[in-house]
XYZ file of C-alpha atoms in Angstrom:
592
model
C -3.300 20.637 1.563
C -1.217 19.943 -1.539
C -0.254 16.239 -1.919
C 3.488 17.037 -1.837
C 3.046 19.095 1.331
C 1.035 16.253 2.845
C 3.825 13.811 1.986
C 6.691 15.816 3.485
C 4.595 16.871 6.457
C 3.998 13.182 7.023
C 7.669 12.266 6.524
C 9.255 14.747 8.940
C 12.123 12.363 9.705
C 13.463 12.865 6.191
C 13.626 16.644 6.131
C 17.399 16.669 6.765
C 17.956 14.215 3.878
C 15.799 16.391 1.609
C 17.822 19.486 2.461
C 21.150 17.734 1.834
C 19.957 16.225 -1.466
C 18.617 19.635 -2.542
C 21.956 21.276 -1.687
C 23.812 18.761 -3.855
C 21.372 19.438 -6.707
C 21.999 23.200 -6.408
C 25.799 22.784 -6.346
C 25.671 20.468 -9.351
C 23.668 23.040 -11.299
C 26.133 25.788 -10.289
C 29.032 23.814 -11.776
C 26.858 22.818 -14.737
C 26.306 26.470 -15.765
C 29.976 27.471 -15.500
C 31.271 25.738 -18.720
C 29.195 28.130 -20.884
C 30.715 31.072 -19.058
C 34.203 29.609 -19.558
C 33.538 29.238 -23.287
C 32.732 32.928 -23.498
C 35.883 33.790 -21.534
C 37.954 31.572 -23.874
C 36.509 33.328 -26.939
C 37.319 36.640 -25.295
C 40.939 35.494 -24.737
C 41.370 34.427 -28.373
C 39.807 37.613 -29.757
C 41.206 40.255 -27.386
C 44.318 38.397 -26.167
C 46.290 40.746 -23.865
C 43.254 43.031 -23.559
C 40.919 40.209 -22.502
C 38.846 40.001 -19.354
C 41.396 37.730 -17.651
C 44.219 40.179 -18.344
C 42.677 42.484 -15.754
C 43.707 39.972 -13.070
C 47.416 40.183 -13.965
C 47.592 37.201 -16.325
C 48.671 38.985 -19.501
C 49.925 36.216 -21.788
C 47.053 34.571 -23.773
C 48.651 31.114 -23.433
C 48.789 31.490 -19.655
C 45.164 32.596 -19.705
C 44.165 29.477 -21.672
C 46.142 27.244 -19.292
C 44.286 28.789 -16.366
C 40.975 28.225 -18.150
C 41.937 24.592 -18.719
C 42.639 24.091 -15.007
C 39.390 25.803 -14.031
C 37.535 23.622 -16.548
C 38.939 20.465 -14.975
C 37.911 21.719 -11.529
C 34.417 22.589 -12.783
C 33.861 19.232 -14.465
C 35.114 17.321 -11.437
C 32.819 19.374 -9.203
C 29.860 18.833 -11.497
C 30.479 15.069 -11.645
C 31.019 14.801 -7.881
C 27.808 16.580 -6.967
C 25.869 14.677 -9.640
C 26.976 11.447 -7.975
C 26.114 12.794 -4.520
C 22.654 14.097 -5.413
C 21.877 10.949 -7.388
C 22.730 8.714 -4.420
C 20.927 10.965 -1.925
C 17.695 11.308 -3.897
C 17.573 7.605 -4.734
C 18.291 6.549 -1.155
C 15.623 8.972 0.011
C 13.151 7.551 -2.509
C 13.868 3.965 -1.471
C 13.692 4.660 2.262
C 10.576 6.803 2.052
C 8.681 4.378 -0.174
C 9.610 1.496 2.157
C 8.510 3.354 5.283
C 5.365 4.674 3.633
C 4.383 1.230 2.335
C 4.907 -0.356 5.736
C 3.026 2.433 7.508
C 0.156 2.162 5.045
C 0.056 -1.631 5.361
C 0.076 -1.509 9.167
C -2.702 1.086 9.027
C -4.761 -1.123 6.698
C -4.392 -4.013 9.141
C -6.008 -1.889 11.866
C -9.063 -0.930 9.819
C -12.369 -2.569 10.681
C -13.786 -5.353 8.529
C -16.490 -3.051 7.152
C -13.758 -1.102 5.347
C -12.708 -4.213 3.416
C -16.317 -4.888 2.497
C -16.594 -1.390 1.000
C -13.241 -1.439 -0.846
C -11.948 -3.917 -3.367
C -8.730 -5.714 -2.496
C -7.243 -5.032 -5.932
C -7.654 -1.301 -5.418
C -5.863 -1.561 -2.070
C -3.056 -3.511 -3.736
C -2.733 -0.770 -6.364
C -2.357 1.868 -3.631
C 0.129 -0.144 -1.558
C 2.220 -1.143 -4.553
C 1.914 0.900 -7.750
C 0.953 4.248 -6.188
C 3.858 4.141 -3.741
C 6.197 3.064 -6.562
C 4.988 6.074 -8.580
C 5.998 8.357 -5.720
C 9.413 6.683 -5.677
C 9.881 7.423 -9.393
C 9.253 11.107 -8.798
C 11.767 11.318 -5.945
C 14.329 9.317 -7.940
C 14.639 12.033 -10.607
C 11.737 14.434 -10.784
C 12.470 16.330 -7.570
C 16.075 16.974 -8.631
C 14.996 18.114 -12.091
C 12.498 20.605 -10.665
C 15.147 22.067 -8.358
C 17.708 22.330 -11.146
C 15.318 23.991 -13.591
C 14.495 26.610 -10.950
C 18.098 27.151 -9.801
C 19.435 27.134 -13.373
C 16.972 29.853 -14.347
C 18.090 32.032 -11.434
C 21.796 31.538 -12.153
C 21.568 32.163 -15.882
C 19.303 35.123 -15.296
C 21.895 36.560 -12.910
C 24.672 36.248 -15.515
C 22.434 37.920 -18.107
C 21.802 40.909 -15.863
C 25.514 41.270 -15.111
C 26.366 41.356 -18.836
C 23.437 43.389 -20.190
C 20.211 44.398 -18.468
C 18.482 45.256 -21.708
C 18.993 41.900 -23.372
C 18.303 40.021 -20.144
C 14.726 41.271 -19.985
C 14.080 40.285 -23.601
C 15.692 36.839 -23.281
C 13.848 36.005 -20.045
C 10.399 37.059 -21.270
C 9.531 33.476 -22.389
C 10.347 31.974 -18.957
C 7.221 33.112 -17.079
C 5.132 32.181 -20.110
C 6.666 28.709 -20.133
C 6.095 28.264 -16.397
C 2.523 29.528 -16.645
C 1.870 27.128 -19.522
C 3.329 24.210 -17.569
C 1.127 24.926 -14.549
C -1.892 25.469 -16.821
C -1.389 22.008 -18.254
C -0.651 20.587 -14.794
C -3.999 21.732 -13.395
C -5.821 20.066 -16.259
C -3.775 16.897 -15.991
C -4.601 16.424 -12.284
C -8.164 15.046 -12.669
C -7.137 12.960 -15.660
C -4.373 11.202 -13.764
C -6.721 10.757 -10.824
C -9.020 8.878 -13.207
C -6.029 6.857 -14.464
C -5.197 5.692 -10.936
C -8.815 4.761 -10.257
C -8.959 2.767 -13.497
C -5.685 1.049 -12.570
C -7.147 0.079 -9.196
C -10.307 -1.312 -10.779
C -8.259 -3.346 -13.257
C -6.034 -4.704 -10.463
C -9.161 -5.697 -8.512
C -10.514 -7.669 -11.476
C -7.196 -9.384 -12.099
C -6.801 -10.285 -8.422
C -10.338 -11.651 -8.216
C -9.962 -13.786 -11.351
C -6.586 -15.219 -10.338
C -7.919 -16.114 -6.875
C -10.849 -17.902 -8.499
C -8.949 -19.475 -11.387
C -10.172 -22.988 -10.528
C -13.805 -21.909 -10.847
C -13.060 -19.994 -14.054
C -11.530 -23.115 -15.573
C -14.221 -25.444 -14.260
C -16.951 -23.392 -15.930
C -14.924 -22.846 -19.125
C -15.357 -19.126 -18.515
C -11.917 -18.052 -19.717
C -13.306 -16.034 -22.634
C -15.975 -14.467 -20.443
C -13.439 -13.339 -17.841
C -10.981 -12.264 -20.534
C -13.758 -10.000 -21.800
C -14.107 -8.486 -18.329
C -10.360 -7.872 -18.147
C -10.367 -6.408 -21.651
C -13.125 -4.022 -20.638
C -11.135 -2.875 -17.599
C -7.919 -2.621 -19.609
C -9.694 -0.614 -22.327
C -10.983 1.795 -19.686
C -7.466 2.158 -18.252
C -6.076 2.722 -21.757
C -8.752 5.314 -22.531
C -8.098 7.246 -19.294
C -4.356 7.155 -20.011
C -4.956 8.276 -23.596
C -6.838 11.371 -22.442
C -3.949 12.308 -20.159
C -1.301 11.550 -22.802
C -2.959 13.707 -25.460
C -2.899 16.692 -23.125
C 0.570 15.945 -21.778
C 2.036 15.571 -25.288
C 0.957 19.122 -26.165
C 3.229 20.668 -23.506
C 6.556 20.220 -25.305
C 5.553 21.850 -28.654
C 4.121 24.853 -26.792
C 7.302 25.249 -24.742
C 9.480 24.891 -27.858
C 7.738 27.861 -29.494
C 8.424 30.006 -26.447
C 12.063 28.869 -26.433
C 12.380 29.741 -30.122
C 11.236 33.280 -29.384
C 13.761 33.744 -26.568
C 16.663 32.247 -28.489
C 15.902 34.309 -31.596
C 15.849 37.527 -29.557
C 19.265 36.754 -28.050
C 20.737 35.724 -31.395
C 19.592 38.825 -33.296
C 19.507 41.573 -30.698
C 22.681 40.398 -28.991
C 24.398 40.064 -32.373
C 23.452 43.641 -33.273
C 24.855 44.822 -29.908
C 28.132 42.969 -30.574
C 28.386 44.443 -34.091
C 27.812 47.909 -32.682
C 30.497 47.353 -30.041
C 28.044 47.567 -27.111
C 29.155 44.124 -25.850
C 32.222 42.042 -26.549
C 32.356 38.929 -28.727
C 33.045 36.811 -25.635
C 30.031 38.234 -23.828
C 27.894 37.598 -26.913
C 29.098 33.967 -26.948
C 28.198 33.601 -23.273
C 24.710 35.004 -23.883
C 24.023 32.689 -26.824
C 25.227 29.603 -24.984
C 23.412 30.518 -21.759
C 20.171 31.191 -23.591
C 20.376 27.651 -24.860
C 21.308 26.428 -21.363
C 18.492 28.436 -19.763
C 15.640 27.716 -22.128
C 16.322 24.269 -23.525
C 16.055 22.402 -20.182
C 12.587 23.902 -19.882
C 11.458 21.437 -22.560
C 11.836 18.809 -19.832
C 8.948 20.477 -18.034
C 6.696 18.368 -20.243
C 8.097 15.111 -18.844
C 8.398 16.652 -15.383
C 4.789 17.818 -15.415
C 3.651 14.382 -16.519
C 5.734 12.561 -13.895
C 4.856 15.115 -11.226
C 1.111 14.897 -11.790
C 1.110 11.105 -11.903
C 3.006 11.118 -8.613
C 0.717 13.677 -6.981
C -2.356 11.593 -7.877
C -0.677 8.539 -6.356
C 0.470 10.403 -3.246
C -3.050 11.742 -2.771
C -4.429 8.191 -2.748
C -1.775 6.948 -0.310
C -2.324 9.893 2.054
C -6.103 9.400 1.913
C -5.596 5.752 2.851
C -3.384 6.707 5.790
C -5.997 9.185 6.993
C -8.810 6.630 6.924
C -10.015 6.574 10.536
C -9.479 3.437 12.634
C -12.885 2.744 14.171
C -11.732 -0.150 16.364
C -9.965 0.793 19.595
C -6.693 -1.097 20.061
C -5.479 0.064 23.452
C -7.062 -0.883 26.770
C -6.533 -3.026 29.855
C -3.797 -5.610 29.598
C -5.086 -9.167 29.464
C -2.428 -11.772 30.377
C -3.458 -15.041 28.769
C -2.665 -17.011 31.917
C -5.256 -15.015 33.876
C -8.155 -15.601 31.446
C -10.835 -17.898 32.889
C -12.966 -17.780 29.728
C -16.415 -16.817 31.029
C -18.317 -15.137 28.197
C -21.511 -13.116 28.126
C -23.439 -11.481 25.280
C -25.806 -8.863 26.702
C -28.531 -7.296 24.543
C -26.493 -7.644 21.360
C -27.959 -5.978 18.286
C -25.857 -5.705 15.151
C -26.551 -4.958 11.493
C -24.023 -5.027 8.665
C -23.485 -1.822 6.734
C -26.132 -1.446 4.049
C -28.302 -4.260 5.418
C -32.010 -3.618 5.882
C -32.336 -6.018 8.826
C -30.093 -6.824 11.804
C -27.916 -9.933 11.743
C -28.399 -10.177 15.523
C -31.389 -8.746 17.352
C -31.333 -8.508 21.153
C -29.213 -11.606 21.799
C -28.574 -12.532 25.466
C -26.553 -15.574 26.492
C -23.856 -16.695 28.917
C -21.165 -19.321 28.483
C -19.437 -20.565 31.607
C -15.671 -20.816 31.860
C -14.434 -24.100 30.422
C -17.818 -24.902 28.885
C -18.615 -25.597 25.240
C -21.397 -23.830 23.363
C -22.527 -24.652 19.829
C -24.443 -22.413 17.434
C -26.525 -23.949 14.697
C -29.227 -22.778 12.337
C -29.869 -21.788 8.771
C -27.380 -19.816 6.689
C -27.484 -16.092 7.408
C -29.063 -16.577 10.823
C -26.251 -14.738 12.653
C -24.089 -17.588 13.984
C -20.727 -16.379 12.642
C -21.596 -12.788 13.508
C -21.393 -13.656 17.216
C -17.848 -14.920 16.678
C -16.879 -11.752 14.789
C -18.170 -9.591 17.632
C -16.186 -11.603 20.173
C -13.020 -11.154 18.111
C -13.984 -7.491 17.661
C -13.922 -7.634 13.891
C -17.020 -5.460 14.350
C -18.574 -3.484 17.197
C -22.256 -4.065 18.107
C -24.649 -1.156 17.638
C -26.288 -2.089 20.946
C -25.254 -4.259 23.870
C -21.857 -5.524 24.914
C -19.681 -8.625 24.936
C -18.071 -9.532 28.270
C -15.029 -11.685 29.019
C -14.682 -12.615 32.671
C -17.070 -9.797 33.523
C -15.149 -7.112 31.584
C -16.373 -5.585 28.316
C -14.096 -6.671 25.484
C -14.080 -3.024 24.319
C -12.085 -2.149 27.449
C -9.417 -4.787 26.828
C -6.255 -4.450 24.785
C -7.338 -5.783 21.391
C -4.166 -7.749 20.664
C -4.250 -9.353 24.133
C -7.886 -10.313 23.567
C -7.147 -11.992 20.250
C -4.073 -13.757 21.643
C -6.359 -15.384 24.197
C -8.571 -16.841 21.442
C -7.738 -19.740 19.155
C -9.606 -19.304 15.866
C -10.143 -22.082 13.334
C -12.214 -20.947 10.358
C -13.809 -22.763 7.447
C -11.682 -20.827 4.937
C -8.226 -21.659 6.253
C -5.564 -19.023 5.656
C -2.040 -20.306 5.185
C 0.930 -18.040 4.526
C 3.262 -18.685 1.595
C 5.797 -20.288 3.932
C 6.788 -23.719 5.235
C 4.521 -26.140 7.090
C 6.324 -25.464 10.370
C 6.092 -21.696 9.931
C 2.361 -21.951 9.306
C 1.775 -24.032 12.424
C 3.814 -21.506 14.441
C 2.021 -18.569 12.770
C 2.012 -15.619 15.173
C 4.280 -17.572 17.558
C 7.795 -17.167 16.102
C 9.487 -18.326 19.301
C 7.826 -21.748 19.269
C 10.316 -24.624 19.245
C 10.364 -27.291 16.547
C 9.502 -29.887 19.206
C 6.376 -27.948 20.202
C 5.360 -27.603 16.542
C 5.708 -31.347 15.982
C 3.749 -32.135 19.140
C 0.921 -29.825 18.016
C 0.895 -31.487 14.585
C 0.626 -34.920 16.212
C -2.287 -33.741 18.366
C -4.023 -32.515 15.185
C -3.276 -35.878 13.492
C -1.269 -34.008 10.848
C 2.200 -35.409 11.594
C 1.933 -38.443 9.310
C 1.055 -36.520 6.143
C 3.615 -33.799 6.971
C 6.586 -36.174 7.220
C 5.495 -37.707 3.915
C 5.920 -34.333 2.170
C 9.129 -33.792 0.121
C 10.800 -31.614 2.778
C 8.717 -32.608 5.769
C 8.032 -29.695 8.096
C 10.153 -27.419 5.878
C 7.987 -28.006 2.780
C 6.606 -24.743 1.317
C 2.795 -24.848 1.213
C 2.474 -22.352 -1.681
C 0.294 -19.277 -1.900
C -2.720 -19.714 0.422
C -1.612 -23.333 0.911
C -2.565 -24.359 -2.628
C -0.089 -27.279 -2.608
C -2.107 -28.997 0.117
C -5.570 -30.507 0.099
C -8.448 -28.873 1.946
C -8.278 -31.431 4.721
C -4.518 -31.008 5.113
C -4.901 -27.230 5.331
C -7.596 -27.651 7.970
C -5.389 -29.918 10.077
C -2.573 -27.376 9.966
C -5.013 -24.693 11.126
C -6.037 -26.952 13.991
C -2.380 -27.629 14.870
C -1.858 -23.867 14.935
C -4.694 -23.491 17.458
C -3.318 -26.365 19.567
C 0.146 -24.806 19.647
C -1.355 -21.471 20.704
C -2.996 -23.242 23.678
C -5.659 -20.535 24.124
C -8.115 -20.348 27.045
C -10.906 -19.727 24.493
C -11.344 -21.771 21.329
C -13.512 -20.682 18.381
C -14.404 -23.166 15.645
C -16.265 -21.568 12.747
C -17.398 -24.359 10.406
C -14.020 -25.996 10.985
C -15.021 -29.368 9.504
C -17.639 -28.423 6.923
C -15.359 -28.631 3.868
C -13.561 -31.937 4.550
C -14.287 -35.575 3.849
C -15.672 -37.972 6.458
C -12.309 -39.534 7.288
C -10.661 -36.133 7.777
C -13.656 -34.919 9.761
C -13.352 -37.904 12.073
C -9.628 -37.208 12.577
C -10.269 -33.539 13.252
C -13.122 -34.394 15.603
C -10.850 -36.670 17.637
C -8.364 -33.810 17.944
C -11.116 -31.390 18.913
C -12.411 -33.715 21.613
C -8.994 -33.502 23.247
C -8.535 -29.786 22.557
C -11.810 -28.531 24.065
C -11.208 -30.102 27.465
C -10.771 -27.416 30.108
C -11.234 -24.420 27.813
C -14.224 -22.303 26.761
C -15.228 -23.401 23.278
C -17.582 -21.792 20.762
C -18.550 -23.995 17.831
C -20.392 -22.783 14.727
C -21.555 -25.696 12.598
C -24.032 -26.855 10.023
C -23.301 -30.541 10.619
C -25.147 -31.279 13.833
C -23.162 -34.465 14.350
C -20.127 -32.336 15.211
C -21.900 -30.461 18.036
C -24.107 -33.097 19.661
C -21.724 -33.428 22.604
C -21.525 -29.680 23.327
C -22.602 -28.598 26.823
C -25.201 -26.258 25.321
C -26.526 -25.933 21.779
C -28.114 -22.654 20.690
C -30.341 -22.548 17.609
C -30.170 -19.109 16.018
C -32.913 -18.101 13.636
C -33.416 -14.634 12.159
C -30.856 -13.050 14.458
C -32.428 -14.399 17.657
C -31.828 -17.414 19.862
C -34.809 -19.609 19.132
C -33.853 -22.661 21.215
C -31.174 -23.647 23.733
C -30.320 -26.907 25.455
C -28.404 -30.147 25.183
C -28.748 -32.410 22.195
C -31.225 -34.644 23.994
C -33.235 -31.716 25.371
C -33.583 -30.120 21.951
C -34.650 -33.379 20.330
C -37.289 -33.768 23.037
C -38.452 -30.192 22.403
C -39.216 -31.241 18.813
C -38.616 -27.756 17.393
C -36.181 -26.297 14.886
C -33.216 -28.357 16.093
C -35.162 -31.595 15.905
C -36.251 -30.724 12.346
C -32.668 -30.053 11.319
C -31.522 -33.292 12.925
C -34.103 -35.335 11.101
C -33.227 -33.574 7.836
C -29.530 -34.410 8.191
C -29.872 -37.943 9.540
C -32.902 -39.044 7.560
C -34.776 -40.008 10.721
C -38.536 -39.876 10.671
C -40.658 -38.032 13.167
C -41.868 -40.319 15.925
C -45.644 -41.016 15.620
C -47.820 -38.913 17.879
C -49.337 -40.653 20.855
C -53.097 -40.376 21.120
């Protein structure tokens, strides 16, 4: 399906607005063509006077005829101006509303896509689609749609006047029109792949810029500014080259159209002039034909800009529509799960999962149960599969084999949003919105009172540093919380989980990136938070999990050992080796 058809098929709610805006464009063009006709009538009045065209309607005196023409001219210009205002407002409002709705629909759709999609696609490319591509569509609707309608309608109206005045000359004058249209579409077909390449290059450049800005601290620390500037220059050069290819082709449209216009105008000027000299048509009619030829053919030079704008927009619309049609592989609907009814008993049965493109599974036949209100820790080497279990519970991914159960029900059968509302998630890489401290603590809970926010901050031992900030709880934290230290960000994330008061708590390396003092403060908060709720803890620091009810050592996607801290030390296996490595303890001498 053509991109424009896909867009308007998708935006059915706006069909009435499109029809009204199109009607205003047609009426504006109708009034726009009339002044040329009035000029010809005025010439006819001056030349033929009492024998003019208007005299046939009972207005004999030339001065009265000119007064009537003046009144009609005022009416025509007012009508043209009125409908120009109306179509301008309608098309622009339509463009603004449609781009807003389309951006929000696309963003909401992106939020529903599985995590594997984000691993396959660069964030900068997604930003280009959600921002620049949708803006490009808006530019087309702002002016391009009206121009296309008016070129088409103007050609029909002028052609009609030509045929009324002289059939013979009309055919000759209109011969260039189909050639011009064919040439425009010929260029348009060849511009399509070039502008597709331009949009792809723009997305790649946006991805590089986004990545470098996010990692600006590392770039500076390694004095890699020139190196990264070279990467950006390479991407910008590619974008410039793709644009240059499209521009060279697009720039050729106008000269080609001008030559066709020259042919049509010359035919009218000469052939029509000969007809007027021979008395076949009047001087007024000849004036109308000359002016209308200009009015008919000259706007066709805008087809160059229209073709360029149109093709850029179609490439952008194609990318937006493709994004919207990306299938959502995670099921969102299902059984309602009231948070108050969640006991928190978890089970992982025969779980096997491999990431896309990986040659070996991250989890291989994992079976384990976690009782309601119990704490379970997962430790082991990096890449062993610890965090993957958490992602499967949160349904960021679906296992290839096996199932995850909550209170005896497969999580796949539960409403996804209800499931996630029942889980408090504190990750190593804390996400903070570009908002105030209080808004970040109440993230996802807009109805939370200020008193509840403060109480949660106190429980996370964050209250003291918050009140010391310039605006206290109303202090903006900056993009991704960059105005706060790592430990402060982590305490806000913990306060957020406390305020949520979930029946299930997930801590994924929640204290790995903080100093000892902050870790101790967070640990005190966690000791209070885990009481009475099912808790899953992923950690590299074994000191943070030694008091868990059960510790599972995951190695190579399998559970290698399970038990309490003391039981695992007595087993003298992988856990004991890790403990000795982190604490510096020596292996006890073997008894003979």
